[in-house]
CSV table of C-alpha atoms and ligand atoms in Angstrom, one decimal:
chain,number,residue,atom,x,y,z
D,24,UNK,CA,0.0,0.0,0.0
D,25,UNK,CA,1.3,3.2,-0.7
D,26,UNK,CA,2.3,5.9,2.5
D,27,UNK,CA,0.9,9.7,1.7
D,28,UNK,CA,1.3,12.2,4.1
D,29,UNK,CA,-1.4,14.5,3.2
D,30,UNK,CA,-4.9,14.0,1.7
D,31,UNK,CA,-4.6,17.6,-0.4
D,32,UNK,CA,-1.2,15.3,-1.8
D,33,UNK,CA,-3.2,12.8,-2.4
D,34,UNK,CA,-6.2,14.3,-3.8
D,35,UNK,CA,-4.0,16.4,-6.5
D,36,UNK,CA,-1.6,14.0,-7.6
D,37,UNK,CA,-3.9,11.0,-8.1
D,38,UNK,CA,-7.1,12.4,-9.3
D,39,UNK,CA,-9.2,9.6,-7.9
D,40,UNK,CA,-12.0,8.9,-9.9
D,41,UNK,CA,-13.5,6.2,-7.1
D,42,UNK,CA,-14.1,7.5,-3.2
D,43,UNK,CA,-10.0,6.8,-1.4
D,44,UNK,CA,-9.8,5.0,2.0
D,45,UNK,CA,-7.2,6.9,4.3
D,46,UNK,CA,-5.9,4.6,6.8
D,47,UNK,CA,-4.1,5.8,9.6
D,48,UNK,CA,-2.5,3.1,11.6
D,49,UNK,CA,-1.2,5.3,13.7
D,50,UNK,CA,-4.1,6.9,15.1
D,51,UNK,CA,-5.9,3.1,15.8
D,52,UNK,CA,-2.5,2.1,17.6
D,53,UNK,CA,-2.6,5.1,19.8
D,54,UNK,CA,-6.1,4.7,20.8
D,55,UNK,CA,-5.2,0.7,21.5
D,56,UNK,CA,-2.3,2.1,23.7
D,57,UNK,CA,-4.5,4.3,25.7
D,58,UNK,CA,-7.2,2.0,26.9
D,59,UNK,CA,-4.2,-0.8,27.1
D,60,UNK,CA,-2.1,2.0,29.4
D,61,UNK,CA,-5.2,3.6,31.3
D,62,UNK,CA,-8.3,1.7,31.5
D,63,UNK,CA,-7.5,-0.9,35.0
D,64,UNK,CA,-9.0,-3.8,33.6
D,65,UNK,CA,-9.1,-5.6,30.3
D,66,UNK,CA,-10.1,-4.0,26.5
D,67,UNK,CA,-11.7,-5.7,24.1
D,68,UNK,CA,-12.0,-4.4,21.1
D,69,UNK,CA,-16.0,-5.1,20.0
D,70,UNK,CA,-15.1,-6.3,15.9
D,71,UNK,CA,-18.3,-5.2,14.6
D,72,UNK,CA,-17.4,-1.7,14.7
D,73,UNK,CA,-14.8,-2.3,11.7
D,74,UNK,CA,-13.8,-5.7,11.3
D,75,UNK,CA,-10.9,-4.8,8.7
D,76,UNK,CA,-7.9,-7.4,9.3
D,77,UNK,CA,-5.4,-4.6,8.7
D,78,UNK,CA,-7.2,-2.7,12.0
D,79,UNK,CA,-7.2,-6.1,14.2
D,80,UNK,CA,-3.7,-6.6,13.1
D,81,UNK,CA,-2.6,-3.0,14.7
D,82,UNK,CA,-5.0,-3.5,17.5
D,83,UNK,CA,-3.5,-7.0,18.2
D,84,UNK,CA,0.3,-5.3,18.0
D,85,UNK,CA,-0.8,-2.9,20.5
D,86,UNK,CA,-1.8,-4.7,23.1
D,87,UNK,CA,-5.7,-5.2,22.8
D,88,UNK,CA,-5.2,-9.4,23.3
D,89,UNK,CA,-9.5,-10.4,23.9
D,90,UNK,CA,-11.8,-9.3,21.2
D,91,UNK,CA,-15.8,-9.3,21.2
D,92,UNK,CA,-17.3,-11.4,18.4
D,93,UNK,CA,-21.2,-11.6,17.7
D,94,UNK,CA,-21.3,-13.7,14.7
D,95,UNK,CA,-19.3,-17.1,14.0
D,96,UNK,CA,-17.6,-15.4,11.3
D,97,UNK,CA,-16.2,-12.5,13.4
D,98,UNK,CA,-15.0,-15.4,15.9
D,99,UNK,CA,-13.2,-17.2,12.1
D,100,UNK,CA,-11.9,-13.7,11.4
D,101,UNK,CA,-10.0,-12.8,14.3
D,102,UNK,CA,-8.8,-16.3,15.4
D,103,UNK,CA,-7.3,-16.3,11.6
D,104,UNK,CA,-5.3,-13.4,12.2
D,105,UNK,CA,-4.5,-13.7,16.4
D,106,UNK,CA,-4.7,-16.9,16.7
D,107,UNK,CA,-3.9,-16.1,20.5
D,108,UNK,CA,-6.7,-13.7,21.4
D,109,UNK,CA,-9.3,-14.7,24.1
D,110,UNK,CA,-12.7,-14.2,22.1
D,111,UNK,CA,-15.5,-13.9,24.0
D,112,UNK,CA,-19.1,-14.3,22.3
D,113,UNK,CA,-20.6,-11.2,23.5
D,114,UNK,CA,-24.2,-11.7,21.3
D,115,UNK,CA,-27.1,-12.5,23.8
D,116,UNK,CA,-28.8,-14.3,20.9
D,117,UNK,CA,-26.8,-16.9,19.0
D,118,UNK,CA,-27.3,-19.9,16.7
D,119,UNK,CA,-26.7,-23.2,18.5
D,120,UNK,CA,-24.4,-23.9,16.2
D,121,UNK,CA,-22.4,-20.9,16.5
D,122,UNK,CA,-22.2,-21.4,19.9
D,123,UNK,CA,-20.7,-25.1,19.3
D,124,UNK,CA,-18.0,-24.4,16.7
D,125,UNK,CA,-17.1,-21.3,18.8
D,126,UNK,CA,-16.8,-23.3,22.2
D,127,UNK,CA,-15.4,-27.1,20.3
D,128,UNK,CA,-13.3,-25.6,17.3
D,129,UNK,CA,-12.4,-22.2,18.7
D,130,UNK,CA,-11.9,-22.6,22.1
D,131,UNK,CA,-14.6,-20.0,23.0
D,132,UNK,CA,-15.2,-20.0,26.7
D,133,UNK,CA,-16.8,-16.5,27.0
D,134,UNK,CA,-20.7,-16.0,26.3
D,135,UNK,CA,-23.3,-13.7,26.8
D,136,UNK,CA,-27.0,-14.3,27.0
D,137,UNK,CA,-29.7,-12.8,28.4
D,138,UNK,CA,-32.6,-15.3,29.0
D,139,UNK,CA,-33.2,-18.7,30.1
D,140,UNK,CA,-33.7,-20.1,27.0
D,141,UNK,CA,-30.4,-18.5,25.8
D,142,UNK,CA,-28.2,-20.0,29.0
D,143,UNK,CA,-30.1,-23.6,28.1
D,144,UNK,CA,-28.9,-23.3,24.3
D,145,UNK,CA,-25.1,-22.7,25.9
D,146,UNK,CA,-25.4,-25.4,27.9
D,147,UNK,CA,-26.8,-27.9,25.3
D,148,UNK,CA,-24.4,-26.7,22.7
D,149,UNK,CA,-21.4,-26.7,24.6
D,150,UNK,CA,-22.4,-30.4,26.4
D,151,UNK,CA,-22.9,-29.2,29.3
D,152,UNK,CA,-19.1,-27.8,29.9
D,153,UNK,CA,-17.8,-26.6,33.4
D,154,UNK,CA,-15.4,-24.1,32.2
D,155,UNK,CA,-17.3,-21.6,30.8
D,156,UNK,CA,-17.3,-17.8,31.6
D,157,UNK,CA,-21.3,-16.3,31.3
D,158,UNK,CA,-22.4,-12.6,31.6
D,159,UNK,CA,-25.5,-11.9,32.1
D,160,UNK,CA,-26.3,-8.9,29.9
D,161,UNK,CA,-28.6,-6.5,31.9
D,162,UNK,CA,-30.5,-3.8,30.3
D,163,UNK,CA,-30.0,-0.2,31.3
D,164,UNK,CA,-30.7,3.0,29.8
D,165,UNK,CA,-29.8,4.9,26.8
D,166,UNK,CA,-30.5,8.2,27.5
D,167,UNK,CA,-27.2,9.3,27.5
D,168,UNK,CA,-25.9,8.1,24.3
D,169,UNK,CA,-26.5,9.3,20.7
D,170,UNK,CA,-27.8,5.3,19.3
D,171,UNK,CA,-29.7,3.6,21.7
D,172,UNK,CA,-29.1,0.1,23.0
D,173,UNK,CA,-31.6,-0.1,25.2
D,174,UNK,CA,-34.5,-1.7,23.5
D,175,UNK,CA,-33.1,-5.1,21.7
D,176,UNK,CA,-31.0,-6.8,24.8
D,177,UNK,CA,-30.5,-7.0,28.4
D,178,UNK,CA,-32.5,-8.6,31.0
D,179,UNK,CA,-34.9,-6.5,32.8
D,180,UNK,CA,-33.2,-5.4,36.5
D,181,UNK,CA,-37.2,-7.6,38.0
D,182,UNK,CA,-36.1,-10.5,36.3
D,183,UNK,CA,-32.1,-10.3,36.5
D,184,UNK,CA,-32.2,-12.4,39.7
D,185,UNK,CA,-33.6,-15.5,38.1
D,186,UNK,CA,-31.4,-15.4,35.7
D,187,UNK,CA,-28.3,-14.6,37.6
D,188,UNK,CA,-29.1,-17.6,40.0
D,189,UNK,CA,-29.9,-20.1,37.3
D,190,UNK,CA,-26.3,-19.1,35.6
D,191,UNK,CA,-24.2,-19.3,38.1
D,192,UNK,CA,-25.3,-22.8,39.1
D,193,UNK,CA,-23.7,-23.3,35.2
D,194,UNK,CA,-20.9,-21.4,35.1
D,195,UNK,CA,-17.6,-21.3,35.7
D,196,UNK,CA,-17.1,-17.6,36.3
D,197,UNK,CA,-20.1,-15.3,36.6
D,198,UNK,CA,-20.5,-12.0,35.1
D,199,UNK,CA,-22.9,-9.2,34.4
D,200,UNK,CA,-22.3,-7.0,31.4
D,201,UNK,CA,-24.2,-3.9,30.0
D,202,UNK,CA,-24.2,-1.7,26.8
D,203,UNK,CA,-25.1,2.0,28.0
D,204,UNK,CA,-25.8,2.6,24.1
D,205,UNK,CA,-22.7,3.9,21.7
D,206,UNK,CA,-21.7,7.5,21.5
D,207,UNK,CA,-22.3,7.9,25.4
D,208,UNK,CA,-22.1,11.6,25.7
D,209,UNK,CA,-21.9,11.6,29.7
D,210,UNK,CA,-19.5,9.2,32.1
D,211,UNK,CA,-22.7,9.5,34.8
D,212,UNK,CA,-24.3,7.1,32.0
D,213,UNK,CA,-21.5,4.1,33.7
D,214,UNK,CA,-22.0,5.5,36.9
D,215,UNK,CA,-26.0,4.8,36.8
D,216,UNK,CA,-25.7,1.0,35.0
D,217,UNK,CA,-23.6,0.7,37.8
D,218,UNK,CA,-26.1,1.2,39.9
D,219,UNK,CA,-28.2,-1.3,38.4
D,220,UNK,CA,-25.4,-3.7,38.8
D,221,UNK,CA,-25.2,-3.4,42.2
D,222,UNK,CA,-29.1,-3.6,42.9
D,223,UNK,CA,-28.7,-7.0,40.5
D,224,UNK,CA,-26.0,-8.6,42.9
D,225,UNK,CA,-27.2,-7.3,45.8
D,226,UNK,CA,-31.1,-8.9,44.9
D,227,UNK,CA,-29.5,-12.5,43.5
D,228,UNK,CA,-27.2,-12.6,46.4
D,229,UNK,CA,-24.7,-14.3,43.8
D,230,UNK,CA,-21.0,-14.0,43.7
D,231,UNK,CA,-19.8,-11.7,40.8
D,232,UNK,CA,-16.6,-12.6,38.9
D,233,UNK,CA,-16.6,-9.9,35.8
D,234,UNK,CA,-18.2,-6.9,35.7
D,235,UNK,CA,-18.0,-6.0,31.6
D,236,UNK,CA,-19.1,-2.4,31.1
D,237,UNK,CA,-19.4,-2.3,27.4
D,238,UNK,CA,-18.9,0.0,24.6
D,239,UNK,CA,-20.3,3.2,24.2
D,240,UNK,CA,-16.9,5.2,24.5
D,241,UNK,CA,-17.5,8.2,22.8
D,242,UNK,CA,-15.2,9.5,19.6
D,243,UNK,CA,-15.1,13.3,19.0
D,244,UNK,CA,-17.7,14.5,16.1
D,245,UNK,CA,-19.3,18.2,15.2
D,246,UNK,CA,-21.2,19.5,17.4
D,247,UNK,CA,-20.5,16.5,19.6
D,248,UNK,CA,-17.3,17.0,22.2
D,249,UNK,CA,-17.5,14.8,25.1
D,250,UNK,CA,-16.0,14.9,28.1
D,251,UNK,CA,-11.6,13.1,28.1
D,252,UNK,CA,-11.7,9.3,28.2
D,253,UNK,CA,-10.1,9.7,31.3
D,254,UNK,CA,-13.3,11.2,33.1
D,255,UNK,CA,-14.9,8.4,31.9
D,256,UNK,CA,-12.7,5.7,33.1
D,257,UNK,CA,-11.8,7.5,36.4
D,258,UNK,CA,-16.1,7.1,36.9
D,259,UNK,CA,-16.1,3.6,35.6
D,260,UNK,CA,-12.8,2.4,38.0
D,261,UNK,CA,-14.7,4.5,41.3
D,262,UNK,CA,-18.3,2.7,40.8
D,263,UNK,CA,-16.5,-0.9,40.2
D,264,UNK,CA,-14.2,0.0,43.1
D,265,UNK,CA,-17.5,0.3,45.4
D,266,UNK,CA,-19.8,-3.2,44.1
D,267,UNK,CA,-20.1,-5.8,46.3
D,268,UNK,CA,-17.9,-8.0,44.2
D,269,UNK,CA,-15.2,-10.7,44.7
D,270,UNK,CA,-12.0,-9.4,45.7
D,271,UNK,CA,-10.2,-11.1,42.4
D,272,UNK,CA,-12.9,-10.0,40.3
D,273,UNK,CA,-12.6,-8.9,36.8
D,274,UNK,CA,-13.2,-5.6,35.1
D,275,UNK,CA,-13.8,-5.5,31.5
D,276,UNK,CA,-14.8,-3.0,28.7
D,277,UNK,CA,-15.6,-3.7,25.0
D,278,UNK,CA,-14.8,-0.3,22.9
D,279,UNK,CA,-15.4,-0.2,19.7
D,280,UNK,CA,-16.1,3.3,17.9
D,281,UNK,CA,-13.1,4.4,20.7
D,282,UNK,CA,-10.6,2.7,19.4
D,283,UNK,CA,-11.3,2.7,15.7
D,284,UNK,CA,-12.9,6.0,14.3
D,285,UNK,CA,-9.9,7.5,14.2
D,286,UNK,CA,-8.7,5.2,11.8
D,287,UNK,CA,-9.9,6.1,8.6
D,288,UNK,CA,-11.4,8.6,6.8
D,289,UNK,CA,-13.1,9.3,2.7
D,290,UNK,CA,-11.9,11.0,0.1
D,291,UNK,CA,-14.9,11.7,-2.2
D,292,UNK,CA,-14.9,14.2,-5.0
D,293,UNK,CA,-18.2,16.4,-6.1
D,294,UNK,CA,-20.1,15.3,-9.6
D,295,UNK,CA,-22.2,18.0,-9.4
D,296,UNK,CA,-23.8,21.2,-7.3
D,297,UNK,CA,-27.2,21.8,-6.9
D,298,UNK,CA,-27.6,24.7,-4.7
D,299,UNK,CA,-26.6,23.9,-1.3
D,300,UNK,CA,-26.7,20.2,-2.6
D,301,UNK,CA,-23.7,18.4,-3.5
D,302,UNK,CA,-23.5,15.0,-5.4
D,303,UNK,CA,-20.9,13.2,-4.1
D,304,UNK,CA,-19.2,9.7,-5.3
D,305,UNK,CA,-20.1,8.2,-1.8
D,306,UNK,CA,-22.9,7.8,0.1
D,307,UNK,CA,-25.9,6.2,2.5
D,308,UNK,CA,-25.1,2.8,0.8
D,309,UNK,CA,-21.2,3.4,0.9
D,310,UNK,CA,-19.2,4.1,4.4
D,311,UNK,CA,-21.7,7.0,5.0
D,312,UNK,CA,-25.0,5.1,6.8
D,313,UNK,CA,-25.0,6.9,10.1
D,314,UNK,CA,-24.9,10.3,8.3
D,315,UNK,CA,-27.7,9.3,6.1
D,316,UNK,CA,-30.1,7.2,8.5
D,317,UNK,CA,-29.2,8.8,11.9
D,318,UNK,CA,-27.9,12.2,10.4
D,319,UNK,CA,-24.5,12.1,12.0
D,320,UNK,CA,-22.5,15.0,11.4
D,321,UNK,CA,-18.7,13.9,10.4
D,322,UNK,CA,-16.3,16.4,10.2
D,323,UNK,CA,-15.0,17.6,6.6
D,324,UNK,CA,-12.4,19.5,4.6
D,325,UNK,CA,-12.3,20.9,1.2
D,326,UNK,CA,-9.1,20.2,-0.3
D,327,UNK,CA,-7.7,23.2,-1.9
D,328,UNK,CA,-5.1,24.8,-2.0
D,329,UNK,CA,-4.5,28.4,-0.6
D,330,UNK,CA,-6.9,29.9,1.8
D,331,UNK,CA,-10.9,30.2,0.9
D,332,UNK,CA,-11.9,33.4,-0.1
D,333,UNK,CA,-15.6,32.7,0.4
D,334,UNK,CA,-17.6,32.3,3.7
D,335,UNK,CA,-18.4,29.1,4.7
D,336,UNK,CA,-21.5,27.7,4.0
D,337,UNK,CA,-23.8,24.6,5.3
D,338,UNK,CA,-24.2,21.8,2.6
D,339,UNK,CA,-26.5,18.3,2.1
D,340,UNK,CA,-25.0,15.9,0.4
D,341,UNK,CA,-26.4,13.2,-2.2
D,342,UNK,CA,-24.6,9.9,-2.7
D,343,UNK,CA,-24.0,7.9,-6.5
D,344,UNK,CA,-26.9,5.8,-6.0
D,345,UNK,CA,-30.2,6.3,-7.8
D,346,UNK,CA,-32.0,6.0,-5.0
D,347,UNK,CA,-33.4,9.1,-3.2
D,348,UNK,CA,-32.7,8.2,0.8
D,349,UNK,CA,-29.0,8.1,-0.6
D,350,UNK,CA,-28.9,11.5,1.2
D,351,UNK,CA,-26.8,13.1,4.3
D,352,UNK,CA,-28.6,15.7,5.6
D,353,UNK,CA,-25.8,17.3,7.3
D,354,UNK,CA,-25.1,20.4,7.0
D,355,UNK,CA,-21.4,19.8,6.5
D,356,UNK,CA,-19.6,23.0,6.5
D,357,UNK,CA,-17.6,23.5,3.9
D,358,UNK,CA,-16.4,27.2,2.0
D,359,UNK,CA,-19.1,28.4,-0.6
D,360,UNK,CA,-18.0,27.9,-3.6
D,361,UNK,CA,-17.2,24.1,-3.7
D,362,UNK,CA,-17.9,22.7,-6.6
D,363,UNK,CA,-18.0,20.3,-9.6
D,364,UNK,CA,-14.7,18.4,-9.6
D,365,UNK,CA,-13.7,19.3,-5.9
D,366,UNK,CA,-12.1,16.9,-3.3
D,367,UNK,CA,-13.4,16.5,0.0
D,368,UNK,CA,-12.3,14.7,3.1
D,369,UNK,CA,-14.7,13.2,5.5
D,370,UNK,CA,-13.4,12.2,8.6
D,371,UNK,CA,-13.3,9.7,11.2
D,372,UNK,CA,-15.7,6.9,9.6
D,373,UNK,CA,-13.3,4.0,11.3
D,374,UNK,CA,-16.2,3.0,13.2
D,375,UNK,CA,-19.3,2.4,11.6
D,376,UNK,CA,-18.2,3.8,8.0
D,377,UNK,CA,-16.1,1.1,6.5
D,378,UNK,CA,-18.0,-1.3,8.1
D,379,UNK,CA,-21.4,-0.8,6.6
D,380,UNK,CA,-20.1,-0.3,3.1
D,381,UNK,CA,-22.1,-1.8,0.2
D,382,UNK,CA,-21.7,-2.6,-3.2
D,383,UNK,CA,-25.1,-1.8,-4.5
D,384,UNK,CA,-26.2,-0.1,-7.7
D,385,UNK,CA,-22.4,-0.8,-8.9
D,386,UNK,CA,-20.6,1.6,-6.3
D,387,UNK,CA,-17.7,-0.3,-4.4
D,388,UNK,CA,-14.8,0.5,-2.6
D,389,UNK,CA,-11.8,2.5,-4.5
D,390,UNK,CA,-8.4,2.5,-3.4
D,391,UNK,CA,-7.4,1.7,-0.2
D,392,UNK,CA,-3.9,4.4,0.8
D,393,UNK,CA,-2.1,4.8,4.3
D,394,UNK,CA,-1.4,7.7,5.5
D,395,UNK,CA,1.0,9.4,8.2
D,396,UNK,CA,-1.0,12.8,9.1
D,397,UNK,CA,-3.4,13.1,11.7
D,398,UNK,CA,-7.1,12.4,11.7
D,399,UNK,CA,-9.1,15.3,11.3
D,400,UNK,CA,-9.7,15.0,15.0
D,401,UNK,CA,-9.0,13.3,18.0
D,402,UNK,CA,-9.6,12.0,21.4
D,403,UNK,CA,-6.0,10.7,21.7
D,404,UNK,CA,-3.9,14.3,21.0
D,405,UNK,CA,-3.7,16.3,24.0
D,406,UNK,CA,-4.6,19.7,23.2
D,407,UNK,CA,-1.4,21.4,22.6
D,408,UNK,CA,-0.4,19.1,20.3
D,409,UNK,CA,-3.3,19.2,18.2
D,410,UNK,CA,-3.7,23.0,17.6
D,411,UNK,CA,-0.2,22.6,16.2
D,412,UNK,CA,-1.1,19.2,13.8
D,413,UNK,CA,-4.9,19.9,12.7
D,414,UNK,CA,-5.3,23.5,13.0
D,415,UNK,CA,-5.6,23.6,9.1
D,416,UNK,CA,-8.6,21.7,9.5
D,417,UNK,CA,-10.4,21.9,12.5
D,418,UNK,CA,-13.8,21.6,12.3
D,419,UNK,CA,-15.4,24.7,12.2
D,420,UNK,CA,-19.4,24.8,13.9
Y,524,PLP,C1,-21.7,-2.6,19.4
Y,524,PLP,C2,-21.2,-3.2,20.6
Y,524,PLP,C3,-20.1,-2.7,21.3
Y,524,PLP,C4,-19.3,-1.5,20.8
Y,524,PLP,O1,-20.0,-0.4,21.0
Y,524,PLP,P1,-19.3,1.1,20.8
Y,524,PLP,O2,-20.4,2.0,21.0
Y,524,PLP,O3,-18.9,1.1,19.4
Y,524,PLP,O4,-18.2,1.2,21.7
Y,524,PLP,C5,-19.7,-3.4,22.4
Y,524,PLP,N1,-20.4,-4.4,23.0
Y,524,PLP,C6,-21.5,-4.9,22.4
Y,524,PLP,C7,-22.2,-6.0,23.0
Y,524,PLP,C8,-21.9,-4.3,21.2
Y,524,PLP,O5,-23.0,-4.8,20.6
């Protein structure tokens, strides 16, 4: 792969007909040091959030050494390229099957479920083993994070108690995990699940052997600045400090949009201007899904040389498909008088960009290029730092 060290480079030298993948390795190996370094307890890195072998590679290098799978193909992918990474099956509803090639081929111990009918499955489809490790995945609240979790999983706190009695009769280690929804905007959203943890041990009466807090670590977006990662650990370590939990019990987190959204970003080019409209050659069907179906605002950068000597202005955009919710709302701020045959940069889509890409109605992937500048923000440059490295493209709001 080639090594660029600026996306204007790129974008002028190349010409790219097709939307250009900017990988930054450097960023995703910085964020994997940080939770590695400052979160006191283990990080797994949740694959769904980009499941890109090059990413798990880096992650793997840097020290992230359990992943969470849902599907048996996320469990195939990772143990193909770490073949030494504890996987734990963190999908409260699972194929039987799944469950059995995870546990007999993979050596899966780790499952999540959130029902009896899910902890029965386990048990059937691993023949009854002894050694397994089982969280119970509680349901909490949402409210403080931009996509909800809230609705699909998680046991109800009335009827945790059941279920955490009937489970650890089964397992081998206990534990209660939680998902306080992604994007959590607030570190009082770990500090209240917590609470519900606590009112779940305290009700079962049940000795607790891993308390897994989940994803939901926020990344830094417009018009979306949350609070340092430290905040949110420093909450997170304080509440688990405080449960009534086994002395030699386990804390855990599963990031995923934390430690990847930094990782890469889009070049797209306009195909056309309609007002405050622009037609871009990526879209809701391409690595842009959140900013078309749940109007997430991504940073982006005209790349241009020289200063703009227009105001900036607030655009839509429409991706190459023919179809008409192929559309970003935005606005996206970008200087007024963008136009046909411009380059654009649209950042941090290394969680929950790549991964949704499509190849419908003929538009795929283009190039895949590395590159060695910063991400157009960042949760992992301390501020000095970053005025210096991005102040040509900070995101104006
Ligand atoms: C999606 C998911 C994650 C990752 O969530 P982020 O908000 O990206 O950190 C972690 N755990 C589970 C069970 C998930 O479904």
């Amino acid at each position: 792969m080639h090594k660029h060290h600026s996306a204007l480079g790129l974008a002028s030298s190349l010409k790219p007909v097709q939307p250009v993948t900017l990988l930054r390795p450097h960023a995703a190996a910085r964020a994997a040091r940080f939770f590695v370094e400052k979160f006191q307890g283990r990080s797994m890195y949740a694959v769904k959030a980009n499941p890109s072998p090059d990413l798990i590679q880096i992650l793997w290098e840097n020290g992230i050494t359990q992943f969470d799978v849902a599907s048996i193909a996320e469990v195939r992918l990772v143990a193909g390229i770490a073949p030494d990474a504890k996987l734990c099956f963190m999908h409260p509803v699972k194929a039987e099957e799944a469950i059995a090639e995870a546990y007999f081929d993979y050596g899966v111990r780790t499952f999540s479920l959130d029902s009896l009918e899910e902890l029965d499955k386990i048990v059937r489809a691993t023949k009854g083993a002894t050694d397994l490790t089982l969280c119970v995945r509680l349901r909490v609240s949402s409210e403080m994070s931009k996509l909800s979790l809230a609705s699909k999983f998680g046991v109800e706190l009335a009827d945790a108690k059941e279920l955490l009695l009937r489970t650890r009769q089964v397992a081998d280690a206990l534990g209660i995990c939680f998902h306080v929804g992604s994007q959590a905007m607030s570190p009082s959203a770990y500090v209240q699940a917590m609470e519900k943890v606590r009112a779940a041990i305290v009700s079962a009466a049940v000795t607790v052997d891993v308390i897994d807090v989940g994803g939901g670590f926020p990344s830094v977006y417009p018009g979306m600045e949350p609070p340092a990662l430290e905040a949110y650990f420093n909450a997170i370590h304080q509440a688990f400090e405080s449960l009534p939990v086994s002395y030699s019990s386990e804390l855990w987190c599963e990031p995923g949009r934390a430690l990847c959204a930094e990782y890469a970003s889009l070049l797209v080019r306009v195909e056309r201007r309609r007002g405050d409209e622009l037609y871009i050659n990526d879209g809701a069907y391409g690595a842009l899904f959140d900013a078309a179906h749940v109007g997430w605002r991504f940073p982006v950068q005209l790349l241009r040389d020289g200063e703009p000597r227009i105001r900036d202005t607030g655009f839509s955009f429409y991706g190459p498909t023919c179809d008409d919710m192929d559309r970003m709302a935005g606005p996206f701020v970008l200087p007024g008088d963008v136009n046909v045959g411009d380059y654009i940069e649209i950042g941090m889509l290394g969680a929950y960009g790549c991964a949704m890409r499509t190849g419908f109605n003929g538009f795929t992937a283009g190039e895949r290029v590395i590159m060695t500048d910063e991400p157009m923000a960042s949760l992992y440059i301390d501020d000095d730092t970053q005025r210096e490295t991005v102040s040509h493209n900070v995101i104006t709001l």
